[in-house]
CSV table of C-alpha atoms in Angstrom, one decimal:
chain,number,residue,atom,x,y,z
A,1,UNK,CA,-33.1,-21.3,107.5
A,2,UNK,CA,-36.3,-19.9,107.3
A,3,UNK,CA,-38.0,-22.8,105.6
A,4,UNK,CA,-41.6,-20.9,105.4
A,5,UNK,CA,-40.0,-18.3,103.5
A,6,UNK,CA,-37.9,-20.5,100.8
A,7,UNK,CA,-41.0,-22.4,100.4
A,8,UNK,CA,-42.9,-18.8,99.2
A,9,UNK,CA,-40.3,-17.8,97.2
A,10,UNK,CA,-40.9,-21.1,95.0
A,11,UNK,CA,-44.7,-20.4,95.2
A,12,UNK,CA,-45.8,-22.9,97.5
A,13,UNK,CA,-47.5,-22.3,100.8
A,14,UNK,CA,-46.3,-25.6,102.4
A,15,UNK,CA,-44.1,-28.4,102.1
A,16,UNK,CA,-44.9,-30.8,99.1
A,17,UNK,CA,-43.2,-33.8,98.0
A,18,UNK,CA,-39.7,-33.9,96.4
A,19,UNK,CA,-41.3,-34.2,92.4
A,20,UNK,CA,-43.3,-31.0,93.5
A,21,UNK,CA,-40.5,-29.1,95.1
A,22,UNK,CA,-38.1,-30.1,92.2
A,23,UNK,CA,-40.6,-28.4,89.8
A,24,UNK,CA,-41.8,-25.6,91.5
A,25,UNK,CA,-37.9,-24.6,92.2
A,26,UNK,CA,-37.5,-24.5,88.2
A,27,UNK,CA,-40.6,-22.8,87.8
A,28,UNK,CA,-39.4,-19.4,90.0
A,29,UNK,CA,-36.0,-19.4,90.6
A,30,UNK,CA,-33.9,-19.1,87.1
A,31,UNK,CA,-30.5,-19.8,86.2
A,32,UNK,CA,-28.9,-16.9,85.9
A,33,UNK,CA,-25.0,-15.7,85.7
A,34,UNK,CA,-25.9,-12.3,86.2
A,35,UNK,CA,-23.5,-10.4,88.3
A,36,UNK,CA,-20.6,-13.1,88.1
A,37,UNK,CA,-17.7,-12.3,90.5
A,38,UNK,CA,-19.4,-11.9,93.3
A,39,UNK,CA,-21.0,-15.4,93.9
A,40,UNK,CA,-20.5,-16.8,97.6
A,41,UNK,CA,-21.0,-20.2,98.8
A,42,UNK,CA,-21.6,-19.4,102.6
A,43,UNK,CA,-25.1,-20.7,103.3
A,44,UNK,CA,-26.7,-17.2,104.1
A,45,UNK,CA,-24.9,-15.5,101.6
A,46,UNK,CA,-27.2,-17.9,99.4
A,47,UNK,CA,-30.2,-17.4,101.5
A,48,UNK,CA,-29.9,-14.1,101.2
A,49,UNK,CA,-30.0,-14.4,97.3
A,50,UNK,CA,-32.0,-16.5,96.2
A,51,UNK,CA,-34.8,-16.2,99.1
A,52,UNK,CA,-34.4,-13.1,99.9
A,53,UNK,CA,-33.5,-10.7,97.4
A,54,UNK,CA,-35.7,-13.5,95.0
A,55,UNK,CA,-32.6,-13.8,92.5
A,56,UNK,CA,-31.2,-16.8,90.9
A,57,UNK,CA,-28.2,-18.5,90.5
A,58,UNK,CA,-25.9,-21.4,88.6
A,59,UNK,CA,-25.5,-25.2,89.9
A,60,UNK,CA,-23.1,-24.3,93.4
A,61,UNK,CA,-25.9,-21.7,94.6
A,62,UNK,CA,-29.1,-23.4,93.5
A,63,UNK,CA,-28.7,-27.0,94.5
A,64,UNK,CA,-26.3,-25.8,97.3
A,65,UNK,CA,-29.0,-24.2,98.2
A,66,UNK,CA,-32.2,-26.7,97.7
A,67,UNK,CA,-29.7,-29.2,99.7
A,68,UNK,CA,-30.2,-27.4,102.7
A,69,UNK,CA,-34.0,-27.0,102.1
A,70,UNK,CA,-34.1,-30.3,101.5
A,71,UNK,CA,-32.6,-31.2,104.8
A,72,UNK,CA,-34.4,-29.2,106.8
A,73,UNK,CA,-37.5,-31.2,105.2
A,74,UNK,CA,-36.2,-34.4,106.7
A,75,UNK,CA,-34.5,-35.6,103.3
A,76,UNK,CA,-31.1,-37.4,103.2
A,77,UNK,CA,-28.9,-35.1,101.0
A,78,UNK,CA,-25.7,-36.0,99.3
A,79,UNK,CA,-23.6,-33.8,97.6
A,80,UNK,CA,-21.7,-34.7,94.5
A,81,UNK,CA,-19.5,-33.4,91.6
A,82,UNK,CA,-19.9,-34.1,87.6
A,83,UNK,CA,-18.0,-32.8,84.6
A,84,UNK,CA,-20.2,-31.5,82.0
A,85,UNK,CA,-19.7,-32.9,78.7
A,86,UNK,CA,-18.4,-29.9,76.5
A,87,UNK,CA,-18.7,-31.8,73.2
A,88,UNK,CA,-14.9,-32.1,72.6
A,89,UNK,CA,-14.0,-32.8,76.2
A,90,UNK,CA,-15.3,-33.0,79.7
A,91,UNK,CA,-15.3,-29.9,82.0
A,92,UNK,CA,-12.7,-29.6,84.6
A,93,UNK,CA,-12.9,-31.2,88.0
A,94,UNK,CA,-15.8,-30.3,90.6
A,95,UNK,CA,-17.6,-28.4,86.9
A,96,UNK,CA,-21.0,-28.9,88.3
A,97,UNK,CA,-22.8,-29.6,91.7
A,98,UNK,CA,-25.5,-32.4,92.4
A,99,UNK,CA,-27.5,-34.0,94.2
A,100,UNK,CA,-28.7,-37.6,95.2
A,101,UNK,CA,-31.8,-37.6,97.8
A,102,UNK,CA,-32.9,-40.6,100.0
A,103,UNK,CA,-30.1,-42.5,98.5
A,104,UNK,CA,-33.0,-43.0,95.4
A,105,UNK,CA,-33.1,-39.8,93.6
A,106,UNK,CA,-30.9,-37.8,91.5
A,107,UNK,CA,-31.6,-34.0,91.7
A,108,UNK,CA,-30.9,-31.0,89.9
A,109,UNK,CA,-32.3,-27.5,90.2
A,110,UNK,CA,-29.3,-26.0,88.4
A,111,UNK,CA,-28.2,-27.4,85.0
A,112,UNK,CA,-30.6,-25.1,83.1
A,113,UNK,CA,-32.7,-26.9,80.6
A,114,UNK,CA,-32.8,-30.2,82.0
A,115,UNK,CA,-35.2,-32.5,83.3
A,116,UNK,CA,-38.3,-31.3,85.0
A,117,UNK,CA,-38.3,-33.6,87.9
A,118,UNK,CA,-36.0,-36.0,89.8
A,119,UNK,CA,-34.7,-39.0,88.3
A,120,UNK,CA,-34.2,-42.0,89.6
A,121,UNK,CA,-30.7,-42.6,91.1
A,122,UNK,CA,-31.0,-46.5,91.2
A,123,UNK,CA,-32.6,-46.9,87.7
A,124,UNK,CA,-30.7,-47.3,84.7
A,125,UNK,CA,-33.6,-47.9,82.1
A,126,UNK,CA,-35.2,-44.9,80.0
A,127,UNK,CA,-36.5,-42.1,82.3
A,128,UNK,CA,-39.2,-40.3,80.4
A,129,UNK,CA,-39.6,-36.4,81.5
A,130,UNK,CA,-41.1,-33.4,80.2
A,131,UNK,CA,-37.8,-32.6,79.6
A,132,UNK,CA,-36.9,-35.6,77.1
A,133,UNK,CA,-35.8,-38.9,77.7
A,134,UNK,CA,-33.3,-39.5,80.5
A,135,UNK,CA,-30.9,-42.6,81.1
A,136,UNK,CA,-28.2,-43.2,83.7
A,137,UNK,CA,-25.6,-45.7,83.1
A,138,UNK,CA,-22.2,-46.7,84.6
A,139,UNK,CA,-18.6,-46.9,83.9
A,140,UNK,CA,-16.6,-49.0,84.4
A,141,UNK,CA,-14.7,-46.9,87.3
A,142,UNK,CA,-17.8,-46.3,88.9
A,143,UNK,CA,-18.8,-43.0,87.9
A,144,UNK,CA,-22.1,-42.6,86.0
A,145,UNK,CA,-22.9,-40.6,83.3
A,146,UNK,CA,-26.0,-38.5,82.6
A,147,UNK,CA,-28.0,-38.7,79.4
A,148,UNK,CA,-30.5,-36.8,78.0
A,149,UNK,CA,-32.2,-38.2,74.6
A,150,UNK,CA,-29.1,-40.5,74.1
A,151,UNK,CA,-26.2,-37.2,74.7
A,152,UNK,CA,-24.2,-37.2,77.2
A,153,UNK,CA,-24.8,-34.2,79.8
A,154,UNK,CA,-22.5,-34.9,82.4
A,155,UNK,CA,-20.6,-37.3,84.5
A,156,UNK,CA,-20.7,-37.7,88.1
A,157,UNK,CA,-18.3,-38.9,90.6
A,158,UNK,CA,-20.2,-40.5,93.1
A,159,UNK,CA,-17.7,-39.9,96.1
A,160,UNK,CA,-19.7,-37.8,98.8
A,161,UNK,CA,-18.7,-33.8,98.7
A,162,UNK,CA,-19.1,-30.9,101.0
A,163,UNK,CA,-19.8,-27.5,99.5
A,164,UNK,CA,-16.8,-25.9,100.7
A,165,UNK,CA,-15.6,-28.4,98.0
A,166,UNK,CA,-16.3,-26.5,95.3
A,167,UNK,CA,-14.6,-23.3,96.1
A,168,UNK,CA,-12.3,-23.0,94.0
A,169,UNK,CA,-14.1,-24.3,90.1
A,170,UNK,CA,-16.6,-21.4,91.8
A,171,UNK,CA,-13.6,-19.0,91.3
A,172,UNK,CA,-13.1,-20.5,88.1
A,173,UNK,CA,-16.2,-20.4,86.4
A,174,UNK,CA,-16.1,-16.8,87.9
A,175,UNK,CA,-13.0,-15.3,86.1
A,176,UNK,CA,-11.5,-18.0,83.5
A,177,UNK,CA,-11.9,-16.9,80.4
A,178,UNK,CA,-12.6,-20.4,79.1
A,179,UNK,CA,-15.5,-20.9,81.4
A,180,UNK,CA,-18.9,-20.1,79.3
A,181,UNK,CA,-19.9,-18.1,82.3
A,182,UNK,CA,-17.8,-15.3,81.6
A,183,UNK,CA,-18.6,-15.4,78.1
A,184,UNK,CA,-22.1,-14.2,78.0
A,185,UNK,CA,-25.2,-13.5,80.4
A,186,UNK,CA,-27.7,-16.3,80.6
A,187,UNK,CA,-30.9,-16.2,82.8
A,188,UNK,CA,-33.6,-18.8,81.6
A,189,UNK,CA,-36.2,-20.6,83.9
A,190,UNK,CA,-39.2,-23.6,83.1
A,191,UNK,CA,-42.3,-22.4,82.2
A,192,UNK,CA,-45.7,-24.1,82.3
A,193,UNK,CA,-45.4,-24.9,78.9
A,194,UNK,CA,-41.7,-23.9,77.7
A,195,UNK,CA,-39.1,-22.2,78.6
A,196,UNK,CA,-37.7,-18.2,78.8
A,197,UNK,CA,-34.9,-17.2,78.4
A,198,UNK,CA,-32.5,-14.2,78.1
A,199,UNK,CA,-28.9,-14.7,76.0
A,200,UNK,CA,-27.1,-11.5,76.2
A,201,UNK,CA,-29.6,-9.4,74.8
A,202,UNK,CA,-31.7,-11.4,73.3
A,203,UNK,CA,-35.3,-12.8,74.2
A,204,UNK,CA,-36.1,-16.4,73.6
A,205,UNK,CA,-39.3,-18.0,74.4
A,206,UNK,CA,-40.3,-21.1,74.0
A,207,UNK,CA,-44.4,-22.3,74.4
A,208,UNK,CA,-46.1,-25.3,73.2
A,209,UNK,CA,-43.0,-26.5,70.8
A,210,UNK,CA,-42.4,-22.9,69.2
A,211,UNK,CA,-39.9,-21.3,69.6
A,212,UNK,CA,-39.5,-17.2,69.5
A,213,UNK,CA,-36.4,-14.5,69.6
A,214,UNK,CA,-36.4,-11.5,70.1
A,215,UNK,CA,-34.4,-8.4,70.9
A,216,UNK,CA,-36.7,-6.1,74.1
A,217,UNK,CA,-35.6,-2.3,73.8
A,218,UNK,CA,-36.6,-2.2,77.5
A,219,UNK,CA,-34.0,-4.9,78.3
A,220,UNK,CA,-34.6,-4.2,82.3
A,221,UNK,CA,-38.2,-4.6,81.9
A,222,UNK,CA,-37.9,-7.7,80.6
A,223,UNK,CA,-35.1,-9.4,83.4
A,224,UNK,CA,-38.5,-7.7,85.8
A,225,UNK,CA,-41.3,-8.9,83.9
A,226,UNK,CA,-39.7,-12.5,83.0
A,227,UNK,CA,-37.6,-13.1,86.3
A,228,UNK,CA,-38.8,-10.5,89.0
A,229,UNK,CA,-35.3,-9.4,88.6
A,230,UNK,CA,-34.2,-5.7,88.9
A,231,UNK,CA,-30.9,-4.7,87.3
């Protein structure tokens, strides 16, 4: 991997420390469904992606992805799976990909709106974050579950996984009709003070606790102008 050039694409000129990197990653590179069907796991299918061609990506691409940046940083990288919490039931097996780093933290660069920076793995008091207030706890089967201002996100299985792993929920959240993914476009990304996003067609933005929506006639310009994506 050309570590120089993943570092650029998240607007920083060298390596920083893992807080840094965690933000700067949610800063420039969005979560995005766009295109689903096509979505490879092979490590330079996702260079290729998200480096080169400067797109984004959902959880297997973006912390598949930052795992093997991380890595080549010196970090310790363990992959593992989670169910997301749906409301009325939990996702399916292998629903979402994360990450815990030096044994200590617990990362995620692609949940979407979630917390700004890393939380800590071996904590299981309140985690304040820009992005609300976060709390792990355990079951009693050992898995732990992910909270985010006292709602559950989503559960993780703490068993070490390989990418390859997640082959086949990839298909699935690709072509199910009960994934969410195949049930609308999403591309949303942090902001210095917020967050923009773009729901099918529409425009929201959010900046210093207001929120806006819109509907862009120039829908393209807007994936360019907000993302540096061209459709």
């Amino acid at each position: 991997m050309d570590v120089t050039a993943y570092l650029r694409r998240i607007g920083l000129d060298a390596p920083a420390g893992l807080p840094e990197l965690h933000r700067a990653h949610l800063l420039t590179v969005p979560f995005e469904n766009l295109g689903m069907g096509h979505v490879s796991l092979d490590p330079d299918d996702l260079v290729d992606k998200v480096v080169r061609r400067r797109r984004g990506g959902f959880c297997y691409e973006l912390n598949g992805l930052f795992a093997l940046l991380l890595t080549e940083l010196g970090h310790s990288v363990t992959r593992v799976a989670a169910r997301v919490d749906g409301g009325e039931r939990l996702g399916p097996p292998f629903d979402h990909l994360a990450l815990i780093v030096d044994g200590q933290w617990l990362v995620d660069v692609g949940f979407g709106d979630h917390s700004t920076y890393p939380l800590r793995w071996d904590s299981r008091t309140d985690q304040d974050d820009p992005g609300g207030r976060f709390q792990l706890t355990d079951t009693t089967d050992g898995d732990v579950w992910v909270l985010r201002d006292g709602k559950p996100r989503y559960l993780i299985e703490t068993r070490p996984r390989e990418l390859s792993d997640f082959t086949a929920t990839c298909w699935y959240q690709q072509t199910s009709p009960d994934s969410h993914f195949t049930r609308k476009t999403i591309c949303s990304r942090l902001t210095e003070d917020g967050r923009v996003t773009i729901s099918d067609r529409t425009l929201i933005v959010t900046s210093g606790g207001a929120r806006t929506e819109t509907e862009p006639e120039d829908l393209a310009g807007a994936y360019r102008s907000h993302f540096g994506i061209t459709l």
